[in-house]
Short mmCIF file of C-alpha atoms in Angstrom, two decimals:
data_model
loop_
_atom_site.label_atom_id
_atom_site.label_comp_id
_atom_site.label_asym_id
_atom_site.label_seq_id
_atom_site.Cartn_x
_atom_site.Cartn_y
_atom_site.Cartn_z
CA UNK W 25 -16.52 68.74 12.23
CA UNK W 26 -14.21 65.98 12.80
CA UNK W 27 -16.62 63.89 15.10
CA UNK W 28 -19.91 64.94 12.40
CA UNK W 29 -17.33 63.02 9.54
CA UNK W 30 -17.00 59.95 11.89
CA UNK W 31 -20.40 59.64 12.47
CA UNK W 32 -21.88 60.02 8.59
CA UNK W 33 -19.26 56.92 7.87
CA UNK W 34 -20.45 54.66 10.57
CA UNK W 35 -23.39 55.05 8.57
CA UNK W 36 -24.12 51.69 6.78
CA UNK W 37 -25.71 52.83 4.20
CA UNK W 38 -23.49 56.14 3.47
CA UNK W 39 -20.79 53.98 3.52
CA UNK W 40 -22.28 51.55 0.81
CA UNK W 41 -23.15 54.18 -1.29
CA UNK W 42 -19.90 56.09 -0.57
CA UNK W 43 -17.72 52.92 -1.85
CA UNK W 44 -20.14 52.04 -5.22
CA UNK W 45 -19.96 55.78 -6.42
CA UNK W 46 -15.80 56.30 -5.63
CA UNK W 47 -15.37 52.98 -7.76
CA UNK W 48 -17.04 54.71 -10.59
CA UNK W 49 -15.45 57.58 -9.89
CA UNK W 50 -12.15 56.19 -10.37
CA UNK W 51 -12.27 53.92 -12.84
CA UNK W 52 -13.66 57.16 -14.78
CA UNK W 53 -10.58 58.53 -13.93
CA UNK W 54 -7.85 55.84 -14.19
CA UNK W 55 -9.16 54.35 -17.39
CA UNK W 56 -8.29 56.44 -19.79
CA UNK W 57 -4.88 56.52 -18.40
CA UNK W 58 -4.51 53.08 -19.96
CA UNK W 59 -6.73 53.61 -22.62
CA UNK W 60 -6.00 57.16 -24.74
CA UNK W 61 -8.03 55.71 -27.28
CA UNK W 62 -10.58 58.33 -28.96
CA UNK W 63 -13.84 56.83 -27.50
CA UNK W 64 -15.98 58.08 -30.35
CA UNK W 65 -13.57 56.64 -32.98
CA UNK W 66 -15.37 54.08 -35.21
CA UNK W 67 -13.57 50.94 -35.15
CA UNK W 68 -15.44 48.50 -36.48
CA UNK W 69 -16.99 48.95 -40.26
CA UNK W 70 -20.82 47.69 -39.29
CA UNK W 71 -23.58 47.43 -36.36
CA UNK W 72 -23.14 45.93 -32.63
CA UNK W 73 -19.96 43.68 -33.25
CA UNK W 74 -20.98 41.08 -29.56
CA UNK W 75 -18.37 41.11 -27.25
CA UNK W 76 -14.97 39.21 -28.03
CA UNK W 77 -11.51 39.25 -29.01
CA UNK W 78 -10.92 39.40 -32.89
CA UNK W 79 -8.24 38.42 -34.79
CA UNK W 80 -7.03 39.31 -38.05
CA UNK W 81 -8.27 36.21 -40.56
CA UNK W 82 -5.65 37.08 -43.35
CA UNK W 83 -2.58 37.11 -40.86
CA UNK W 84 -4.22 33.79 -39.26
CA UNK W 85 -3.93 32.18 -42.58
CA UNK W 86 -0.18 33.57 -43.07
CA UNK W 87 1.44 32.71 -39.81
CA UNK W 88 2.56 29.61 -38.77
CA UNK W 89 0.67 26.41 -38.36
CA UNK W 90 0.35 24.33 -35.46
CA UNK W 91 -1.31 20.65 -35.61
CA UNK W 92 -3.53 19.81 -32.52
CA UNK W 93 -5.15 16.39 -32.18
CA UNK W 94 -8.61 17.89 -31.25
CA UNK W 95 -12.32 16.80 -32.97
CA UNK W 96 -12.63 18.10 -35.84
CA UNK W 97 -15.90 18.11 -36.07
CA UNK W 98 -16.33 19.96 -33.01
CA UNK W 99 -16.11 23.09 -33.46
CA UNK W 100 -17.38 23.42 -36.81
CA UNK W 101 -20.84 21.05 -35.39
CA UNK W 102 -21.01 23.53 -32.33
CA UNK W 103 -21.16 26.57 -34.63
CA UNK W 104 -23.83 25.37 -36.71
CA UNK W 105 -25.94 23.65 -34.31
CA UNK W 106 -26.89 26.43 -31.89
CA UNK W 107 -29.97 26.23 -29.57
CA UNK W 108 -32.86 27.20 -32.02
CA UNK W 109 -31.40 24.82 -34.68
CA UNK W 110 -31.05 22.08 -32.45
CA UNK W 111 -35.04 22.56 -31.57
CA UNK W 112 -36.14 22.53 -35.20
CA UNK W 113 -34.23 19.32 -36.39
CA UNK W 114 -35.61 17.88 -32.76
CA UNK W 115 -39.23 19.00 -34.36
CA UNK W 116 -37.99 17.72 -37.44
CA UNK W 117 -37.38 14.51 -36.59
CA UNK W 118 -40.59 14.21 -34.41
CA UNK W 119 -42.61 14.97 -36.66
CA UNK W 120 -41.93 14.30 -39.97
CA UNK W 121 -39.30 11.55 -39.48
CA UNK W 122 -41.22 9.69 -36.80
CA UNK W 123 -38.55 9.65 -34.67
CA UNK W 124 -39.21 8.80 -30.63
CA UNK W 125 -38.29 12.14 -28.56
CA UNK W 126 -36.75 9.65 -25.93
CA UNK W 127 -33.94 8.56 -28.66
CA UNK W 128 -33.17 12.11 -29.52
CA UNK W 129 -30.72 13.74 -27.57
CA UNK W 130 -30.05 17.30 -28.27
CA UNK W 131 -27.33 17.94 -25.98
CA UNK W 132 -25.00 15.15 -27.91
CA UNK W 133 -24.61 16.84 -31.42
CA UNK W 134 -22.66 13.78 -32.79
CA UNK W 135 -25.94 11.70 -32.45
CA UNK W 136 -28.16 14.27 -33.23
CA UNK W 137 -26.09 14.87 -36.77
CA UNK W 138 -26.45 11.16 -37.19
CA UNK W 139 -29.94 10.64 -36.63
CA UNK W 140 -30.86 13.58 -39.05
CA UNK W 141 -28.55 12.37 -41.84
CA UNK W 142 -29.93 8.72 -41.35
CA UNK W 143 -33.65 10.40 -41.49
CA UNK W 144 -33.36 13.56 -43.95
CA UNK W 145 -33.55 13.59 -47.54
CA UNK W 146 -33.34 16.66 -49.04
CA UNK W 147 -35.22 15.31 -52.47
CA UNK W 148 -37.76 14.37 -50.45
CA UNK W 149 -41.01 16.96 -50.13
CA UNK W 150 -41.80 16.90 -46.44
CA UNK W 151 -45.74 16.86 -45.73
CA UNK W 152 -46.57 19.65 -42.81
CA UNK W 153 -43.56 22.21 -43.88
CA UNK W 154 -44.09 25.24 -45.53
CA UNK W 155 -41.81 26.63 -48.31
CA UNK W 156 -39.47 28.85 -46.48
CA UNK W 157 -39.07 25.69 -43.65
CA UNK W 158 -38.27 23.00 -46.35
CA UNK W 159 -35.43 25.50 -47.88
CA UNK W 160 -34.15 26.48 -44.12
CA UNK W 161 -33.67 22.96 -43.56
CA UNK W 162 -32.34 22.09 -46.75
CA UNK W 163 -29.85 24.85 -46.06
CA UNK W 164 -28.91 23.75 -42.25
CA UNK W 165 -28.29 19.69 -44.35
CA UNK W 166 -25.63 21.63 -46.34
CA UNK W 167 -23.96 23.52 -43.44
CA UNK W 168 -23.90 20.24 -41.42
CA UNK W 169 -22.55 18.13 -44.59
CA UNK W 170 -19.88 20.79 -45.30
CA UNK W 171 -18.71 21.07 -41.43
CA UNK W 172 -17.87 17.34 -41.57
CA UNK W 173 -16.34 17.36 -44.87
CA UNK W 174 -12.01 16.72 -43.95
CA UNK W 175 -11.22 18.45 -46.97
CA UNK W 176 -9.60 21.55 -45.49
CA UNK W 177 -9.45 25.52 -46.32
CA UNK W 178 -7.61 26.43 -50.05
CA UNK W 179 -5.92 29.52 -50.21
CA UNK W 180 -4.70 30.35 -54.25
CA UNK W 181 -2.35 33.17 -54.95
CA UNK W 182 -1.75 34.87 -58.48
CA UNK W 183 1.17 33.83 -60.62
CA UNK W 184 3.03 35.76 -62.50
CA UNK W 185 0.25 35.08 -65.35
CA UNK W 186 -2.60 35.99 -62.83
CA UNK W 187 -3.71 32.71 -62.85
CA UNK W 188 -5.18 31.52 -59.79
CA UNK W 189 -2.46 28.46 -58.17
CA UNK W 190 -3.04 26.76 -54.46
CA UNK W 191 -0.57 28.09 -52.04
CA UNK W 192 -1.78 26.79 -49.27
CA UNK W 193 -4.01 24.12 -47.37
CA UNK W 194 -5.67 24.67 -44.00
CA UNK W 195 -6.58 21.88 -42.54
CA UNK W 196 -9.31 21.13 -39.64
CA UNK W 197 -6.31 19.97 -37.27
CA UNK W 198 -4.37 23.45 -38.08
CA UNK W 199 -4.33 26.06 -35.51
CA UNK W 200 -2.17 29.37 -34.84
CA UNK W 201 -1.01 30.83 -32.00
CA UNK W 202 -2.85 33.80 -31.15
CA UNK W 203 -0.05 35.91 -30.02
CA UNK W 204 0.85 35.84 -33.47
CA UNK W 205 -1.63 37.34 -35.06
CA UNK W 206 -2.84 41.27 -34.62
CA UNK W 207 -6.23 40.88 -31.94
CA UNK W 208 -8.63 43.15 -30.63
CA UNK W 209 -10.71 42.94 -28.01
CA UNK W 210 -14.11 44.60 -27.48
CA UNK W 211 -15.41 43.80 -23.85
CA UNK W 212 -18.42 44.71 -24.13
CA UNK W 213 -18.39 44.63 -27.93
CA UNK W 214 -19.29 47.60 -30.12
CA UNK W 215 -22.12 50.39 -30.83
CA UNK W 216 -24.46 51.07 -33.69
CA UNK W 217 -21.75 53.62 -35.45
CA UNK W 218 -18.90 50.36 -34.87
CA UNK W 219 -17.20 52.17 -31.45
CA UNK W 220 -15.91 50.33 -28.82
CA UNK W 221 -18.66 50.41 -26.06
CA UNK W 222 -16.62 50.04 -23.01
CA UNK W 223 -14.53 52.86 -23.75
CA UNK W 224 -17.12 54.97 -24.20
CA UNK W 225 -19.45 53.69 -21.68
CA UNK W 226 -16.42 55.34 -19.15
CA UNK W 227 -16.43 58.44 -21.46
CA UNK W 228 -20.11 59.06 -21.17
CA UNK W 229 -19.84 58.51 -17.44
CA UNK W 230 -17.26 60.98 -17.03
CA UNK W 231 -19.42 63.24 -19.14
CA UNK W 232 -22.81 62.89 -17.40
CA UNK W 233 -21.34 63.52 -13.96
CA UNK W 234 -20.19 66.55 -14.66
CA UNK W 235 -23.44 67.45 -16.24
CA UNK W 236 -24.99 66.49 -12.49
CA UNK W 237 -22.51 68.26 -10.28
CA UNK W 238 -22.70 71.54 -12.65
CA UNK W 239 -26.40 71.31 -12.49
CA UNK W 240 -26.55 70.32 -8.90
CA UNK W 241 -24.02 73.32 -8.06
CA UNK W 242 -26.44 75.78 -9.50
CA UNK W 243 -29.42 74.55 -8.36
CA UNK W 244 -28.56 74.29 -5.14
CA UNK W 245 -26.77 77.39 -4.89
CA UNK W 246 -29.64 79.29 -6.54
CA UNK W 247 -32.49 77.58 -4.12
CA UNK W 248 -30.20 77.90 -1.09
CA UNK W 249 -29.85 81.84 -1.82
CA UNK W 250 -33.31 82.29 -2.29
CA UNK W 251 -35.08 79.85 0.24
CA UNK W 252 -32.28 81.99 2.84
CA UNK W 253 -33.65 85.09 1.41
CA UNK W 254 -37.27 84.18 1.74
CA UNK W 255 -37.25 82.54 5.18
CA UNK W 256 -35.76 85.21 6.95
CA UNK W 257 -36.73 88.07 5.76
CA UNK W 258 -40.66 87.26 4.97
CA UNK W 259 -43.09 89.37 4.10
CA UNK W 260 -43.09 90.50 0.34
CA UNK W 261 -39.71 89.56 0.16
CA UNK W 262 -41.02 86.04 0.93
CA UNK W 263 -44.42 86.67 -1.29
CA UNK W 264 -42.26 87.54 -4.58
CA UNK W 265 -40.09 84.21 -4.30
CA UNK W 266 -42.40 82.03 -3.23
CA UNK W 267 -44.60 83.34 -6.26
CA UNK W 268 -42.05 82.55 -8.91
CA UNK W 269 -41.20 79.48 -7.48
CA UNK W 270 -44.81 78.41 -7.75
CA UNK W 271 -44.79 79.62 -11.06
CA UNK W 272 -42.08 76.95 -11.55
CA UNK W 273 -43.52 74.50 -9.61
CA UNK W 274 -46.75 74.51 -11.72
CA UNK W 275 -45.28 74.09 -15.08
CA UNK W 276 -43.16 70.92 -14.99
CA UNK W 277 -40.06 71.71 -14.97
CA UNK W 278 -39.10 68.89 -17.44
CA UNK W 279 -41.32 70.67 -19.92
CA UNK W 280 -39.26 73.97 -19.69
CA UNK W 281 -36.38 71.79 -19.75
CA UNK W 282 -37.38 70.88 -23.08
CA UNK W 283 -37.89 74.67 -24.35
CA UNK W 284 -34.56 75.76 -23.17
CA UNK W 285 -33.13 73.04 -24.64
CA UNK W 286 -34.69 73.54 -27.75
CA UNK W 287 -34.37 77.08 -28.40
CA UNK W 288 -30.29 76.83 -27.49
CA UNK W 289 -29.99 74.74 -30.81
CA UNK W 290 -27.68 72.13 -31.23
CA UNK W 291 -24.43 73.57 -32.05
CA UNK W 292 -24.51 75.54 -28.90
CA UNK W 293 -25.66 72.46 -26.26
CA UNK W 294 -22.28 71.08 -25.41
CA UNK W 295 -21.58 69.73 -21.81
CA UNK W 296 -21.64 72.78 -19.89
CA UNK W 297 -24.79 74.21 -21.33
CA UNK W 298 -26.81 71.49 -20.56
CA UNK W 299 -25.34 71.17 -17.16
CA UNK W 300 -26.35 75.47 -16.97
CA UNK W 301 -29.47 74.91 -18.39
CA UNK W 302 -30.95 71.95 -16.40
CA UNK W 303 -29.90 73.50 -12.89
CA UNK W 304 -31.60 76.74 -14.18
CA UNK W 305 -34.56 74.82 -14.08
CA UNK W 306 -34.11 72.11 -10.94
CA UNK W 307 -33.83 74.80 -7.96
CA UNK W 308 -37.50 75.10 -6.69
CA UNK W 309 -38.00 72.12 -4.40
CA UNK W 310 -34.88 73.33 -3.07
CA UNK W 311 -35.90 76.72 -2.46
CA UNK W 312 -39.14 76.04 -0.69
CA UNK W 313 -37.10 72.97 1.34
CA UNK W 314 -34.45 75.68 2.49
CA UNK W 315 -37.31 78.03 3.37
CA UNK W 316 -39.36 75.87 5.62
CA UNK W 317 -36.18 75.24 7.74
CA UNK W 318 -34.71 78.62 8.18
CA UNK W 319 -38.34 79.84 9.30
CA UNK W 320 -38.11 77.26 12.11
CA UNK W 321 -34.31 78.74 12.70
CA UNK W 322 -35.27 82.46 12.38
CA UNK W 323 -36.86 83.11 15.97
CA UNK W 324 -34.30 80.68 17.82
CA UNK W 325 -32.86 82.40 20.67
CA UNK W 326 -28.81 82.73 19.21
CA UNK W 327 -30.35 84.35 15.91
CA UNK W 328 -32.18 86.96 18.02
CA UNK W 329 -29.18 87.81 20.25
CA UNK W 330 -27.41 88.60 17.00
CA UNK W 331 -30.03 90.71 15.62
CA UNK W 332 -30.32 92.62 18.94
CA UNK W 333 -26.47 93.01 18.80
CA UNK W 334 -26.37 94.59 15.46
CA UNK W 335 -25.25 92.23 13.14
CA UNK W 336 -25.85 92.80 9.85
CA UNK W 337 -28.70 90.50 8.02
CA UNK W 338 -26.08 88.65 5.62
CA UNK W 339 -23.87 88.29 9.03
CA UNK W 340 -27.01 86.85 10.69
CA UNK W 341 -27.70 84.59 7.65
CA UNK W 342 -24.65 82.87 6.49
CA UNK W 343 -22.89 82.80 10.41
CA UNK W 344 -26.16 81.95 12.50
CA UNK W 345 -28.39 80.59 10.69
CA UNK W 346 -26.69 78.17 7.47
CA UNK W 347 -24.32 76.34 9.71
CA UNK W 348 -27.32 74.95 11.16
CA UNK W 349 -28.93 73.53 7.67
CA UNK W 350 -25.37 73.16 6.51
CA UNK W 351 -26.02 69.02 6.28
CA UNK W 352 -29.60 69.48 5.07
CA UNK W 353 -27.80 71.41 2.01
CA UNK W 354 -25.52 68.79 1.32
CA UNK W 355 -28.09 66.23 1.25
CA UNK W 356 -30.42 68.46 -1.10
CA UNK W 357 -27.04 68.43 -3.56
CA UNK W 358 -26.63 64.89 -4.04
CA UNK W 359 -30.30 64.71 -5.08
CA UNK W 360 -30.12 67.00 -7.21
CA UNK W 361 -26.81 65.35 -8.77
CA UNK W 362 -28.41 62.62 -8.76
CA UNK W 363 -31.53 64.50 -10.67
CA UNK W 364 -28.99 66.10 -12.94
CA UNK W 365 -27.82 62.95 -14.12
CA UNK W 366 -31.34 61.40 -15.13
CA UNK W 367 -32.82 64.74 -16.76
CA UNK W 368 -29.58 64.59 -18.85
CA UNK W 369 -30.50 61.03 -19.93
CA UNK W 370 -34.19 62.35 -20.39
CA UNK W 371 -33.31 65.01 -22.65
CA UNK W 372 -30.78 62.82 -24.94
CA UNK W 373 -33.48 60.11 -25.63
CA UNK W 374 -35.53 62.60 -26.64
CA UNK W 375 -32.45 64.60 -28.96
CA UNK W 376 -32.03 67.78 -27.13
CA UNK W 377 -28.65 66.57 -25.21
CA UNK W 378 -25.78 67.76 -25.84
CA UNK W 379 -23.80 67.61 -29.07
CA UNK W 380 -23.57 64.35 -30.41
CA UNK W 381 -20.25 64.90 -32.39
CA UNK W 382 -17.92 65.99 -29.41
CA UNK W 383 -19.17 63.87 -27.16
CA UNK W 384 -21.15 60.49 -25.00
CA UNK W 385 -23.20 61.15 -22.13
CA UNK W 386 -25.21 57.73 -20.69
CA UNK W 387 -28.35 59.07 -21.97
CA UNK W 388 -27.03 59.77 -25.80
CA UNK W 389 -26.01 55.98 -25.71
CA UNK W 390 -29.34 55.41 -24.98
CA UNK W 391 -30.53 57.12 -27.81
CA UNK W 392 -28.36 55.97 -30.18
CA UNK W 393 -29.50 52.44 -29.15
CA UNK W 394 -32.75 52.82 -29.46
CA UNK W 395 -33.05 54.27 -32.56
CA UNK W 396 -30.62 51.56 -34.15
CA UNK W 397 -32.78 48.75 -32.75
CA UNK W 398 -30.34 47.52 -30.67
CA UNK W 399 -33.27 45.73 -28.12
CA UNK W 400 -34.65 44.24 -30.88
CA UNK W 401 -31.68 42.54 -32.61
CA UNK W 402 -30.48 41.32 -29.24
CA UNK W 403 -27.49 43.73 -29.16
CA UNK W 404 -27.76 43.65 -25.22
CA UNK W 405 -24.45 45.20 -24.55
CA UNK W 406 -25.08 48.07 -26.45
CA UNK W 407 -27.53 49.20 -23.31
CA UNK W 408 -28.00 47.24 -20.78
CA UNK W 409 -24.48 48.36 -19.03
CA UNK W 410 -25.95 52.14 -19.36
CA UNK W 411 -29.04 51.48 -17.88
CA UNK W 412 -27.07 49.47 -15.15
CA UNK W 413 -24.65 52.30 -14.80
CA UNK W 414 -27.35 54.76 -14.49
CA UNK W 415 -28.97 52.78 -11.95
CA UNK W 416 -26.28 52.41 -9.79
CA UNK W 417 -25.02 56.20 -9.64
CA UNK W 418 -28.13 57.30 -8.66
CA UNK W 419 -28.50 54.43 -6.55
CA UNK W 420 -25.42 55.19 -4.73
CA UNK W 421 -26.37 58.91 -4.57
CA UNK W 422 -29.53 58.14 -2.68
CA UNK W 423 -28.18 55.93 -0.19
CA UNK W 424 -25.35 58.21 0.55
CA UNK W 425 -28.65 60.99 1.04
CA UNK W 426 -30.26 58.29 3.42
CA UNK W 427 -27.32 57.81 5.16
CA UNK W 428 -26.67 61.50 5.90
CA UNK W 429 -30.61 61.97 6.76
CA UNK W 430 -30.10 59.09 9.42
CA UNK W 431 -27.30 60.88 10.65
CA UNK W 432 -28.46 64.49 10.65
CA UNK W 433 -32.08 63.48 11.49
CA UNK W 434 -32.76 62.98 15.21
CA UNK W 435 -35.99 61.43 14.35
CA UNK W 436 -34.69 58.72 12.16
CA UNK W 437 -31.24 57.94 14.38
CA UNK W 438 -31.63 54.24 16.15
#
């Protein structure tokens, strides 16, 4: 056993695999150690907040000041002239100011902001601009004149009279310190329903892993039992599983997935049932796999010895003949972990995953992405970690599998 161990980790690829899926494995488990944060609480009050720290804008304007000799105009310039603005007052000044394109420089935005004021005129009815263009420009002249005003920030209070009196001046030059203010920090920003993604990116994880090992526990077990069953005993025996497994293996089983699914109803499709229900439907592969290789085991020379001294058929089955497909079994379970996982994510982009009120699974974050637009509006954290969290569990999964087939496989060893 000891010297089988050794051998599947000298595997390269087992071991590559191994490592990827115990770091997700425990940073599902150490996170929320740190963080006991309820990872379907809704933090922020809108849609896919981008990734960031936030601070609190009324204590910023409360605490105290600090004067730094930094550009004023540079940050408020940098805001306003992003990459797509930067292009159209380049266009702009190609082609209805007749500026050269070898003067204009749209990395510099000092010169660029000096070239359009010295060319733009916002009385002045462009030729070659439609409506909607001539106001969109004539809005970007106002955000550009207002982030180089110097007049500053005025904050009024109430006075006893509920008049409206200036308290307070904030300057271009004023800055706080931002331990002093309340921050929060959303790594990989927030959903559609204002939760903090990385939280329950690690929540969903945790929950659609234990849909795969539930569902790859049953289905193995139930194909192992029944390809044992049907390669050594045979005849009808044999004939009546092999039957229903064809009958399972002709109707996809991602279509009676579906039914089962359906027909639970929602209430009742928490994490468990949906781990029950998929491996109800994922053993048949499994059964005919374990029945091709105890038929080649069932005439070897030690399994006849036993049957000649008596043994009982369970004895025979589980002492003589599983040892020998032991590894082969193991393999067949991380594939069909690894199968779990995905026909979770299936079902939940299609609404029939588990309750979405108790908890995240990877493919309900899908879902909820989808339908909320998120790769349309650019809100790229919202799925792009699932997908590559998805991706590399089942990645790891199958190159552990290849590993152990390298191993086990005398065909395939170097």
């Amino acid at each position: 056993m000891k010297n089988t161990i050794k051998q599947v980790f000298h595997s390269g690829k087992f071991l590559f695999g191994f490592c990827i899926f115990m770091a997700i494995l425990l940073t599902v488990i150490i996170y929320p150690i740190f963080v006991t944060a309820d990872p379907l609480q809704m933090i922020g009050q809108g849609n896919f907040f981008k990734p960031g720290t936030y601070v609190s804008i009324e204590e910023s304007a409360l605490s105290k000041s600090y004067t730094l000799q930094i550009p004023k105009q540079f940050s408020k310039l940098e805001a306003v002239l992003d990459i797509d603005t930067r292009s159209d007052i380049q266009q702009f000044l190609i082609n209805q100011a007749g500026v050269a394109e070898s003067e204009i420089d749209v990395t510099d935005a000092d010169s660029l902001v000096e070239l359009w004021k010295a060319n733009y005129d916002p009385n002045t009815k462009y030729s070659g601009l439609t409506t909607a263009k001539r106001k969109a420009l004539k809005r970007l002249d106002g955000q550009i004149t207002a982030a180089l005003k110097d007049s500053g920030v005025i904050i009024a209070e109430k006075d006893e009279e509920g008049n409206l009196a200036q308290s307070k001046v904030i300057k271009d030059t004023d800055y706080v310190n931002i331990n002093d203010v309340s921050k929060k920090t959303f790594v990989l920003g927030t959903d559609n329903f204002g939760r903090d993604v990385l939280t329950e990116l690690i929540a969903a994880t945790k929950s659609s892993l234990k849909i795969g090992l539930l569902a790859g526990i049953i289905a193995t077990a139930i194909g192992l039992l029944l390809g044992l069953l049907a390669g050594y005993m045979g005849g009808l025996a044999d004939n009546i599983i092999i039957f229903v497994t064809n009958l399972f293996t002709v109707i996809p089983s991602f279509v009676i997935l579906i039914l089962i699914s359906y027909s639970v109803g929602d209430k009742a499709r928490g994490i468990a049932m949906v781990g029950i229900i998929i491996g109800l439907t994922s053993w048949p592969w499994t059964t005919r796999s374990v029945r091709s290789q105890v038929i080649s085991l069932r005439n070897r020379d030690h399994v006849n010895l036993s049957k000649l001294s008596g043994h009982s058929m369970f004895r025979i089955i589980f002492t003589d003949i599983l040892p020998y497909i032991a590894s082969y079994v193991v393999m067949a379970m991380i594939l069909q972990i690894s199968s779990g996982i995905l026909a979770e994510a299936q079902l939940s982009m299609i609404g029939l995953g588990p309750a979405t009120t108790k908890t995240a699974t990877l493919g309900l974050m899908m879902q909820w992405a989808m339908q909320y637009s998120a790769h349309l509006n650019g809100s790229w954290w919202a799925y792009f970690p699932v997908v590559i969290l998805i991706a590399l569990i089942s990645f790891s999964l199958n190159l552990m599998n290849t590993g152990m087939d390298q191993v086990f496989n005398p065909q395939l060893r170097d």
